[in-house]
Amino acid sequence: MFSFFKRNQPADEMRRAVAAYEKVASLSSDSHEARSLRLRMGLICRAHLDKTFIAGAEQTAIWQEQARTALIEGSPLPEVPVPSKFQKILTSESEIYAYLPEEFVVEAFALGSRYQKMDLSARKAIEAMQALANQISHYELRLPEPFQVLDFLREELAAQAALQEAEEAAAQTPPPVDGPTP
């Protein structure tokens, strides 16, 4: 009766996300509108990759704790976490579902998991995730410039480097001399 009060169902939103991704990936035009669609999809893909990397790290941490508990208790190990091809992304207007093909989310999730397990340094994680973003940018979306992923991790590394630099500078500064100077 009052169908206009119904919210979109997640399954419908997910279908729209897949359709939007596939539409943009298949664009052959280089018009202003096509470039705008590609750029917007690039921003959505960047957010999806970041969230999938984080999900890989967080879900691996939870799984590791559950597996440790299961081993102690002698119970079966929990199911290994798996990534989702969909992520909810907050845009300036609303919250939307974003889609990436399975091959990309599996890799991003695995990189987050390896980072959590300390099998991968922050720098190597950034390099690998950026290579994945470059692949999506160039070959899937045909963007002139690739989008940059893992800004939060880049900023964390920069802050650590600045702190280390400040500590090294402080260590090289001679201590103040007490008393009068000639």
Coordinates of N, CA, C and O in Angstrom, one line a residue:
M1 N 0.8 -1.2 0.0 CA 0.0 0.0 0.0 C 0.9 1.3 0.0 O 0.8 2.0 -0.9
F2 N 1.7 1.5 1.0 CA 2.6 2.6 1.1 C 4.0 2.2 0.7 O 4.9 2.3 1.4
S3 N 4.1 1.8 -0.6 CA 5.4 1.3 -1.0 C 6.5 2.3 -1.1 O 7.7 2.0 -1.0
F4 N 6.1 3.6 -1.1 CA 7.1 4.6 -1.1 C 7.8 4.8 0.2 O 8.8 5.4 0.4
F5 N 7.2 4.2 1.3 CA 7.9 4.2 2.6 C 8.9 3.0 2.8 O 9.6 3.0 3.7
K6 N 8.8 2.1 1.9 CA 9.8 0.9 2.0 C 11.2 1.4 1.7 O 11.4 2.1 0.7
R7 N 12.1 0.9 2.5 CA 13.5 1.1 2.2 C 13.9 0.1 1.2 O 13.4 -1.0 1.1
N8 N 15.0 0.5 0.5 CA 15.5 -0.5 -0.5 C 16.1 -1.7 0.3 O 16.7 -1.5 1.3
Q9 N 15.8 -2.8 -0.3 CA 16.3 -4.1 0.3 C 17.8 -4.2 0.0 O 18.3 -3.8 -1.1
P10 N 18.6 -4.7 0.9 CA 20.1 -4.9 0.7 C 20.4 -5.7 -0.6 O 21.3 -5.3 -1.3
A11 N 19.6 -6.7 -0.9 CA 19.8 -7.5 -2.1 C 19.6 -6.6 -3.4 O 20.4 -6.7 -4.3
D12 N 18.7 -5.7 -3.3 CA 18.5 -4.8 -4.5 C 19.6 -3.8 -4.6 O 20.1 -3.5 -5.7
E13 N 20.1 -3.3 -3.4 CA 21.2 -2.3 -3.4 C 22.5 -3.0 -3.9 O 23.3 -2.4 -4.6
M14 N 22.7 -4.3 -3.6 CA 23.8 -5.0 -4.0 C 23.8 -5.3 -5.5 O 24.8 -5.1 -6.2
R15 N 22.6 -5.6 -6.0 CA 22.5 -5.7 -7.5 C 22.8 -4.4 -8.2 O 23.5 -4.4 -9.3
R16 N 22.3 -3.3 -7.7 CA 22.7 -2.0 -8.3 C 24.2 -1.7 -8.2 O 24.7 -1.2 -9.1
A17 N 24.8 -2.1 -7.1 CA 26.2 -1.9 -7.0 C 27.0 -2.7 -8.1 O 27.9 -2.2 -8.7
V18 N 26.6 -3.9 -8.3 CA 27.2 -4.8 -9.3 C 27.0 -4.1 -10.7 O 27.9 -4.0 -11.5
A19 N 25.8 -3.7 -10.9 CA 25.4 -3.1 -12.2 C 26.2 -1.8 -12.5 O 26.7 -1.6 -13.6
A20 N 26.4 -1.0 -11.4 CA 27.1 0.2 -11.5 C 28.6 0.0 -11.9 O 29.2 0.6 -12.7
Y21 N 29.2 -1.0 -11.1 CA 30.6 -1.3 -11.4 C 30.8 -1.8 -12.8 O 31.7 -1.4 -13.5
E22 N 29.9 -2.7 -13.2 CA 30.0 -3.3 -14.6 C 29.8 -2.3 -15.6 O 30.5 -2.3 -16.7
K23 N 28.9 -1.4 -15.4 CA 28.6 -0.3 -16.4 C 29.8 0.6 -16.5 O 30.3 0.8 -17.7
V24 N 30.4 1.0 -15.4 CA 31.6 1.9 -15.5 C 32.8 1.1 -16.1 O 33.5 1.7 -16.9
A25 N 33.0 -0.1 -15.7 CA 34.1 -0.9 -16.3 C 34.0 -1.2 -17.8 O 35.0 -1.3 -18.5
S26 N 32.7 -1.2 -18.3 CA 32.5 -1.4 -19.7 C 32.4 -0.2 -20.5 O 32.3 -0.2 -21.8
L27 N 32.5 1.0 -19.9 CA 32.4 2.3 -20.7 C 33.6 2.3 -21.7 O 34.7 2.1 -21.4
S28 N 33.2 2.7 -22.9 CA 34.2 2.8 -24.0 C 34.4 4.3 -24.3 O 35.4 4.7 -24.9
S29 N 33.4 5.1 -23.9 CA 33.5 6.5 -24.2 C 34.5 7.2 -23.4 O 34.9 6.8 -22.3
D30 N 35.0 8.4 -23.9 CA 35.9 9.2 -23.1 C 35.3 10.6 -22.9 O 36.0 11.6 -22.7
S31 N 34.0 10.6 -22.8 CA 33.3 11.9 -22.6 C 33.5 12.4 -21.2 O 34.0 11.7 -20.3
H32 N 33.1 13.6 -21.0 CA 33.2 14.2 -19.6 C 32.4 13.4 -18.7 O 32.8 13.1 -17.5
E33 N 31.2 13.0 -19.1 CA 30.3 12.1 -18.2 C 31.0 10.8 -17.9 O 31.0 10.4 -16.7
A34 N 31.6 10.2 -18.9 CA 32.2 8.9 -18.7 C 33.4 9.0 -17.7 O 33.6 8.2 -16.8
R35 N 34.2 10.1 -17.9 CA 35.3 10.3 -17.0 C 34.9 10.6 -15.6 O 35.5 10.1 -14.6
S36 N 33.8 11.3 -15.4 CA 33.2 11.6 -14.1 C 32.7 10.3 -13.4 O 33.0 10.1 -12.2
L37 N 32.1 9.4 -14.2 CA 31.6 8.1 -13.7 C 32.8 7.3 -13.2 O 32.8 6.6 -12.2
R38 N 33.8 7.2 -14.1 CA 35.0 6.5 -13.7 C 35.7 7.0 -12.5 O 36.1 6.2 -11.6
L39 N 35.8 8.3 -12.4 CA 36.4 8.9 -11.2 C 35.6 8.6 -9.9 O 36.2 8.2 -8.9
R40 N 34.3 8.7 -10.0 CA 33.5 8.4 -8.9 C 33.6 6.9 -8.5 O 33.7 6.6 -7.3
M41 N 33.6 6.0 -9.5 CA 33.8 4.6 -9.2 C 35.1 4.3 -8.6 O 35.3 3.5 -7.7
G42 N 36.1 5.1 -9.0 CA 37.5 4.9 -8.5 C 37.5 5.3 -7.0 O 38.1 4.6 -6.2
L43 N 36.8 6.3 -6.6 CA 36.7 6.7 -5.2 C 36.0 5.6 -4.4 O 36.3 5.3 -3.2
I44 N 34.9 5.0 -5.0 CA 34.2 4.0 -4.3 C 35.1 2.7 -4.2 O 35.1 2.1 -3.1
C45 N 35.8 2.4 -5.2 CA 36.7 1.2 -5.2 C 37.8 1.4 -4.1 O 38.2 0.5 -3.4
R46 N 38.3 2.6 -4.0 CA 39.3 2.9 -3.0 C 38.8 2.7 -1.6 O 39.5 2.0 -0.8
A47 N 37.6 3.2 -1.4 CA 37.0 3.0 0.0 C 36.8 1.5 0.2 O 37.0 1.0 1.3
H48 N 36.3 0.8 -0.8 CA 36.1 -0.7 -0.7 C 37.4 -1.4 -0.4 O 37.4 -2.2 0.5
L49 N 38.4 -1.1 -1.1 CA 39.7 -1.8 -0.8 C 40.2 -1.5 0.6 O 40.7 -2.4 1.2
D50 N 40.1 -0.2 1.0 CA 40.6 0.1 2.4 C 39.8 -0.7 3.4 O 40.3 -1.3 4.3
K51 N 38.4 -0.7 3.2 CA 37.6 -1.4 4.2 C 37.8 -2.9 4.2 O 37.8 -3.6 5.2
T52 N 38.1 -3.5 3.0 CA 38.4 -4.9 2.9 C 39.7 -5.3 3.5 O 39.8 -6.3 4.2
F53 N 40.7 -4.4 3.4 CA 42.0 -4.6 4.0 C 41.8 -4.6 5.5 O 42.3 -5.5 6.2
I54 N 41.1 -3.6 6.0 CA 40.8 -3.5 7.5 C 40.0 -4.7 8.0 O 40.3 -5.3 9.0
A55 N 39.0 -5.1 7.2 CA 38.2 -6.3 7.6 C 39.1 -7.5 7.6 O 39.0 -8.4 8.5
G56 N 40.1 -7.7 6.7 CA 41.0 -8.8 6.7 C 41.8 -8.8 8.0 O 42.0 -9.9 8.6
A57 N 42.3 -7.7 8.4 CA 43.1 -7.6 9.6 C 42.2 -7.8 10.8 O 42.6 -8.6 11.7
E58 N 41.1 -7.2 10.9 CA 40.2 -7.3 12.1 C 39.7 -8.7 12.3 O 39.7 -9.3 13.4
Q59 N 39.2 -9.3 11.2 CA 38.6 -10.6 11.2 C 39.7 -11.7 11.5 O 39.4 -12.7 12.2
T60 N 40.9 -11.5 11.0 CA 42.0 -12.4 11.3 C 42.3 -12.3 12.8 O 42.5 -13.4 13.4
A61 N 42.3 -11.1 13.4 CA 42.6 -11.0 14.8 C 41.6 -11.7 15.7 O 41.9 -12.5 16.6
I62 N 40.3 -11.6 15.3 CA 39.2 -12.3 16.0 C 39.4 -13.8 15.8 O 39.3 -14.6 16.8
W63 N 39.6 -14.2 14.6 CA 39.8 -15.6 14.3 C 41.0 -16.2 15.1 O 40.9 -17.3 15.6
Q64 N 42.1 -15.5 15.1 CA 43.3 -16.0 15.9 C 42.9 -16.2 17.3 O 43.3 -17.2 17.9
E65 N 42.2 -15.3 17.9 CA 41.8 -15.4 19.3 C 40.8 -16.6 19.5 O 41.0 -17.4 20.5
Q66 N 39.9 -16.7 18.6 CA 38.9 -17.9 18.7 C 39.7 -19.2 18.5 O 39.3 -20.2 19.2
A67 N 40.6 -19.2 17.6 CA 41.4 -20.5 17.3 C 42.2 -20.8 18.5 O 42.3 -22.0 18.9
R68 N 42.8 -19.8 19.2 CA 43.6 -20.1 20.4 C 42.8 -20.7 21.5 O 43.1 -21.6 22.1
T69 N 41.6 -20.1 21.7 CA 40.7 -20.6 22.7 C 40.2 -22.0 22.3 O 40.2 -22.8 23.2
A70 N 39.9 -22.2 21.1 CA 39.5 -23.6 20.7 C 40.6 -24.6 20.9 O 40.3 -25.7 21.3
L71 N 41.8 -24.2 20.6 CA 42.9 -25.2 20.8 C 43.1 -25.5 22.3 O 43.3 -26.6 22.7
I72 N 43.0 -24.5 23.2 CA 43.1 -24.6 24.6 C 42.0 -25.5 25.1 O 42.2 -26.4 25.9
E73 N 40.8 -25.3 24.6 CA 39.6 -26.1 25.1 C 39.5 -27.4 24.4 O 38.7 -28.3 24.8
G74 N 40.3 -27.7 23.3 CA 40.2 -28.9 22.6 C 39.0 -29.0 21.7 O 38.6 -30.1 21.3
S75 N 38.4 -27.9 21.4 CA 37.2 -27.9 20.5 C 37.7 -27.6 19.0 O 38.8 -27.2 18.8
P76 N 36.8 -27.8 18.1 CA 37.2 -27.6 16.7 C 37.5 -26.1 16.4 O 36.9 -25.2 17.0
L77 N 38.4 -25.9 15.4 CA 38.7 -24.6 15.1 C 37.6 -23.9 14.4 O 36.8 -24.5 13.7
P78 N 37.4 -22.6 14.6 CA 36.4 -21.8 13.9 C 36.6 -21.7 12.4 O 37.8 -22.0 11.9
E79 N 35.6 -21.4 11.7 CA 35.7 -21.2 10.2 C 36.7 -20.0 10.0 O 36.6 -19.0 10.7
V80 N 37.5 -20.2 9.0 CA 38.4 -19.1 8.6 C 37.5 -18.0 7.9 O 36.6 -18.3 7.1
P81 N 37.8 -16.7 8.3 CA 37.0 -15.7 7.7 C 37.2 -15.5 6.2 O 38.3 -15.8 5.7
V82 N 36.1 -15.1 5.6 CA 36.2 -14.9 4.1 C 35.7 -13.5 3.8 O 34.9 -12.9 4.5
P83 N 36.2 -12.9 2.7 CA 35.9 -11.5 2.4 C 34.5 -11.4 1.7 O 34.0 -12.4 1.2
S84 N 34.0 -10.2 1.7 CA 32.7 -10.0 1.0 C 33.0 -9.1 -0.2 O 33.9 -8.2 -0.2
K85 N 32.3 -9.4 -1.3 CA 32.4 -8.6 -2.5 C 31.7 -7.2 -2.3 O 31.9 -6.3 -3.2
F86 N 31.0 -7.1 -1.2 CA 30.3 -5.8 -1.0 C 30.7 -5.2 0.3 O 31.0 -5.9 1.3
Q87 N 30.8 -3.9 0.3 CA 31.1 -3.1 1.5 C 30.1 -1.9 1.5 O 29.7 -1.4 0.5
K88 N 29.7 -1.6 2.7 CA 28.9 -0.3 2.9 C 29.8 0.8 2.9 O 30.7 0.8 3.8
I89 N 29.6 1.8 2.1 CA 30.4 3.0 2.0 C 29.6 4.2 2.3 O 28.5 4.4 1.8
L90 N 30.1 5.1 3.2 CA 29.4 6.3 3.5 C 29.9 7.4 2.5 O 31.1 7.7 2.4
T91 N 28.9 7.9 1.7 CA 29.2 9.0 0.8 C 28.8 10.3 1.4 O 28.2 10.3 2.5
S92 N 28.9 11.3 0.7 CA 28.5 12.6 1.2 C 27.0 12.7 1.3 O 26.4 13.4 2.1
E93 N 26.3 11.9 0.4 CA 24.8 12.0 0.4 C 24.2 10.9 1.3 O 23.2 11.1 1.9
S94 N 24.8 9.7 1.3 CA 24.1 8.6 1.9 C 25.1 7.4 2.1 O 26.3 7.5 1.8
E95 N 24.6 6.3 2.6 CA 25.4 5.1 2.7 C 25.0 4.2 1.5 O 23.8 4.0 1.2
I96 N 26.0 3.7 0.8 CA 25.7 2.9 -0.4 C 26.5 1.5 -0.3 O 27.4 1.4 0.5
Y97 N 26.1 0.6 -1.1 CA 26.8 -0.6 -1.2 C 27.8 -0.5 -2.3 O 27.5 0.1 -3.4
A98 N 29.1 -0.9 -2.1 CA 30.1 -0.9 -3.1 C 30.4 -2.3 -3.5 O 30.4 -3.2 -2.6
Y99 N 30.8 -2.6 -4.7 CA 31.1 -3.9 -5.2 C 32.4 -3.9 -5.9 O 32.8 -3.0 -6.6
L100 N 33.2 -5.0 -5.6 CA 34.4 -5.3 -6.4 C 34.4 -6.8 -6.7 O 33.9 -7.6 -5.8
P101 N 34.9 -7.2 -7.8 CA 34.9 -8.6 -8.2 C 35.8 -9.4 -7.1 O 36.7 -8.9 -6.5
E102 N 35.4 -10.7 -7.0 CA 36.0 -11.5 -6.0 C 37.5 -11.6 -6.0 O 38.2 -11.5 -5.0
E103 N 38.1 -11.6 -7.2 CA 39.6 -11.7 -7.3 C 40.3 -10.5 -6.5 O 41.3 -10.7 -5.9
F104 N 39.7 -9.3 -6.6 CA 40.3 -8.2 -5.9 C 40.0 -8.2 -4.4 O 40.9 -7.9 -3.6
V105 N 38.8 -8.6 -4.0 CA 38.5 -8.6 -2.6 C 39.3 -9.7 -1.9 O 39.8 -9.5 -0.7
V106 N 39.5 -10.8 -2.5 CA 40.2 -11.9 -1.9 C 41.7 -11.5 -1.7 O 42.3 -11.7 -0.6
E107 N 42.3 -10.8 -2.6 CA 43.7 -10.3 -2.5 C 43.8 -9.3 -1.4 O 44.7 -9.3 -0.5
A108 N 42.9 -8.3 -1.4 CA 42.9 -7.2 -0.4 C 42.7 -7.8 1.0 O 43.4 -7.4 2.0
F109 N 41.8 -8.7 1.2 CA 41.5 -9.3 2.5 C 42.7 -10.1 2.9 O 43.1 -10.0 4.1
A110 N 43.3 -10.8 2.0 CA 44.5 -11.6 2.4 C 45.7 -10.7 2.8 O 46.4 -11.1 3.7
L111 N 45.8 -9.6 2.1 CA 46.9 -8.7 2.5 C 46.6 -8.1 3.9 O 47.6 -8.0 4.7
G112 N 45.4 -7.8 4.2 CA 45.0 -7.3 5.6 C 45.3 -8.4 6.6 O 45.8 -8.1 7.7
S113 N 45.0 -9.6 6.2 CA 45.2 -10.7 7.1 C 46.7 -10.9 7.4 O 47.2 -11.1 8.5
R114 N 47.5 -10.9 6.3 CA 48.9 -11.1 6.4 C 49.6 -9.9 7.2 O 50.5 -10.2 8.0
Y115 N 49.1 -8.7 7.1 CA 49.5 -7.6 7.8 C 49.2 -7.8 9.3 O 50.1 -7.6 10.2
Q116 N 48.0 -8.3 9.6 CA 47.6 -8.5 11.0 C 48.5 -9.6 11.7 O 48.9 -9.5 12.8
K117 N 48.9 -10.6 10.9 CA 49.7 -11.7 11.4 C 51.2 -11.3 11.4 O 52.0 -12.1 11.8
M118 N 51.5 -10.1 11.0 CA 52.9 -9.6 10.9 C 53.7 -10.4 9.9 O 54.9 -10.5 10.0
D119 N 53.1 -11.0 8.9 CA 53.8 -11.6 7.8 C 54.2 -10.6 6.7 O 54.9 -10.9 5.8
L120 N 53.6 -9.4 6.9 CA 53.8 -8.3 5.9 C 54.0 -7.0 6.7 O 53.2 -6.7 7.5
S121 N 55.1 -6.3 6.4 CA 55.3 -5.0 7.0 C 54.3 -4.0 6.5 O 53.7 -4.2 5.4
A122 N 54.2 -2.9 7.2 CA 53.2 -1.8 6.7 C 53.7 -1.3 5.4 O 52.8 -1.1 4.5
R123 N 54.9 -1.1 5.1 CA 55.4 -0.6 3.9 C 55.1 -1.6 2.7 O 54.6 -1.2 1.7
K124 N 55.3 -2.9 3.0 CA 55.0 -3.9 2.0 C 53.5 -4.1 1.7 O 53.1 -4.3 0.6
A125 N 52.7 -3.9 2.8 CA 51.3 -3.9 2.6 C 50.8 -2.8 1.8 O 49.9 -3.0 0.9
I126 N 51.4 -1.6 2.0 CA 51.0 -0.5 1.2 C 51.4 -0.7 -0.3 O 50.6 -0.4 -1.2
E127 N 52.6 -1.2 -0.5 CA 53.0 -1.4 -1.9 C 52.1 -2.4 -2.6 O 51.7 -2.2 -3.7
A128 N 51.8 -3.5 -1.9 CA 50.9 -4.6 -2.5 C 49.5 -4.1 -2.8 O 48.9 -4.3 -3.8
M129 N 49.0 -3.3 -1.8 CA 47.6 -2.8 -2.0 C 47.6 -1.7 -3.1 O 46.7 -1.7 -3.8
Q130 N 48.7 -0.9 -3.2 CA 48.7 0.1 -4.2 C 48.8 -0.6 -5.6 O 48.2 -0.1 -6.6
A131 N 49.6 -1.7 -5.7 CA 49.6 -2.4 -7.0 C 48.3 -2.9 -7.4 O 47.9 -2.9 -8.5
L132 N 47.5 -3.4 -6.4 CA 46.1 -3.9 -6.6 C 45.3 -2.7 -7.1 O 44.5 -2.8 -8.1
A133 N 45.4 -1.5 -6.4 CA 44.6 -0.4 -6.8 C 45.0 0.1 -8.2 O 44.2 0.5 -9.0
N134 N 46.3 0.0 -8.5 CA 46.8 0.4 -9.9 C 46.1 -0.5 -10.9 O 45.7 0.0 -12.0
Q135 N 46.1 -1.8 -10.6 CA 45.5 -2.7 -11.6 C 44.0 -2.4 -11.8 O 43.5 -2.3 -13.0
I136 N 43.3 -2.1 -10.7 CA 41.8 -1.7 -10.9 C 41.7 -0.4 -11.6 O 40.9 -0.3 -12.6
S137 N 42.5 0.6 -11.2 CA 42.5 1.9 -11.9 C 42.8 1.8 -13.4 O 42.0 2.4 -14.2
H138 N 43.8 1.2 -13.7 CA 44.2 1.2 -15.1 C 43.4 0.2 -16.0 O 43.0 0.6 -17.1
Y139 N 43.3 -1.0 -15.5 CA 42.7 -2.1 -16.4 C 41.2 -2.2 -16.3 O 40.5 -2.6 -17.2
E140 N 40.6 -2.0 -15.1 CA 39.2 -2.1 -14.9 C 38.5 -0.8 -15.3 O 37.5 -0.8 -16.0
L141 N 39.0 0.3 -14.7 CA 38.3 1.6 -14.8 C 38.9 2.5 -15.8 O 38.3 3.5 -16.2
R142 N 40.1 2.2 -16.3 CA 40.8 3.0 -17.3 C 40.9 4.5 -16.9 O 40.6 5.4 -17.6
L143 N 41.3 4.6 -15.6 CA 41.5 6.0 -15.1 C 42.9 6.5 -15.5 O 43.9 5.7 -15.6
P144 N 43.1 7.8 -15.8 CA 44.4 8.3 -16.2 C 45.4 8.2 -15.1 O 46.6 8.0 -15.3
E145 N 44.9 8.4 -13.8 CA 45.8 8.3 -12.7 C 45.2 7.3 -11.7 O 44.0 7.4 -11.4
P146 N 46.0 6.4 -11.1 CA 45.4 5.5 -10.2 C 45.1 6.2 -8.9 O 45.6 7.2 -8.5
F147 N 44.1 5.6 -8.2 CA 43.7 6.2 -6.9 C 44.7 5.6 -5.8 O 45.3 4.5 -6.1
Q148 N 44.8 6.3 -4.8 CA 45.8 5.9 -3.7 C 45.0 5.2 -2.6 O 44.0 5.8 -2.1
V149 N 45.5 4.1 -2.1 CA 44.8 3.3 -1.0 C 45.7 3.4 0.2 O 46.8 3.8 0.2
L150 N 45.0 3.0 1.3 CA 45.7 2.9 2.7 C 46.3 4.2 3.1 O 47.4 4.2 3.7
D151 N 45.6 5.3 2.9 CA 46.1 6.6 3.4 C 46.3 6.6 4.9 O 47.3 7.2 5.4
F152 N 45.5 6.0 5.6 CA 45.6 5.9 7.1 C 46.9 5.2 7.5 O 47.6 5.6 8.4
L153 N 47.3 4.2 6.8 CA 48.6 3.5 7.1 C 49.8 4.3 6.7 O 50.8 4.4 7.3
R154 N 49.6 5.0 5.5 CA 50.7 5.9 5.1 C 51.0 7.0 6.1 O 52.1 7.4 6.4
E155 N 49.8 7.6 6.6 CA 50.0 8.7 7.6 C 50.6 8.1 8.9 O 51.4 8.8 9.5
E156 N 50.2 6.9 9.3 CA 50.8 6.3 10.5 C 52.3 6.1 10.3 O 53.1 6.4 11.3
L157 N 52.7 5.7 9.2 CA 54.2 5.5 8.9 C 54.9 6.8 8.9 O 56.0 7.0 9.5
A158 N 54.3 7.8 8.3 CA 54.9 9.2 8.3 C 55.0 9.7 9.7 O 56.0 10.3 10.0
A159 N 54.0 9.5 10.5 CA 54.1 10.0 11.9 C 55.2 9.3 12.7 O 55.9 9.9 13.5
Q160 N 55.3 8.0 12.5 CA 56.3 7.2 13.1 C 57.7 7.7 12.7 O 58.6 7.8 13.5
A161 N 57.9 8.0 11.4 CA 59.1 8.4 10.9 C 59.5 9.8 11.5 O 60.6 10.1 11.8
A162 N 58.5 10.7 11.6 CA 58.7 12.0 12.1 C 59.1 11.9 13.6 O 60.0 12.6 14.1
L163 N 58.5 11.0 14.3 CA 58.8 10.8 15.8 C 60.2 10.3 15.9 O 61.0 10.8 16.7
Q164 N 60.6 9.3 15.1 CA 61.9 8.8 15.1 C 63.0 9.8 14.8 O 64.0 9.9 15.4
E165 N 62.7 10.6 13.8 CA 63.6 11.7 13.4 C 63.8 12.7 14.5 O 64.9 13.1 14.8
A166 N 62.7 13.0 15.2 CA 62.8 14.0 16.3 C 63.6 13.4 17.5 O 64.4 14.1 18.1
E167 N 63.4 12.1 17.7 CA 64.1 11.4 18.8 C 65.6 11.4 18.5 O 66.5 11.6 19.4
E168 N 65.9 11.1 17.2 CA 67.3 11.0 16.8 C 68.0 12.4 16.9 O 69.1 12.6 17.3
A169 N 67.2 13.5 16.5 CA 67.8 14.8 16.6 C 68.0 15.2 18.1 O 69.0 15.9 18.4
A170 N 67.1 14.8 18.9 CA 67.2 15.1 20.4 C 68.4 14.4 21.0 O 69.1 14.9 21.8
A171 N 68.7 13.2 20.5 CA 69.8 12.4 21.0 C 71.1 13.0 20.6 O 72.1 12.8 21.3
Q172 N 71.1 13.7 19.4 CA 72.4 14.2 18.9 C 72.7 15.6 19.4 O 73.8 16.1 19.3
T173 N 71.7 16.3 20.1 CA 71.9 17.6 20.6 C 72.6 17.5 21.9 O 72.2 16.7 22.8
P174 N 73.7 18.2 22.1 CA 74.5 18.1 23.3 C 73.6 18.7 24.5 O 72.8 19.6 24.3
P175 N 73.8 18.1 25.7 CA 73.1 18.6 26.8 C 73.5 20.0 27.2 O 74.6 20.4 26.9
P176 N 72.6 20.8 27.8 CA 72.9 22.1 28.2 C 74.0 22.2 29.2 O 74.1 21.3 30.1
V177 N 74.9 23.2 29.1 CA 76.0 23.3 30.1 C 75.5 24.2 31.2 O 74.9 25.3 31.0
D178 N 75.7 23.7 32.5 CA 75.3 24.5 33.6 C 76.4 25.4 34.0 O 77.6 25.1 33.8
G179 N 76.0 26.5 34.5 CA 77.0 27.5 35.0 C 77.3 28.6 33.9 O 76.8 28.5 32.8
P180 N 78.1 29.5 34.3 CA 78.4 30.6 33.4 C 79.3 30.1 32.3 O 80.2 29.2 32.4
T181 N 79.1 30.7 31.1 CA 80.0 30.4 30.0 C 81.0 31.6 29.8 O 80.6 32.7 30.0
P182 N 82.2 31.3 29.4 CA 83.2 32.3 29.3 C 83.0 33.3 28.2 O 82.3 33.3 27.3

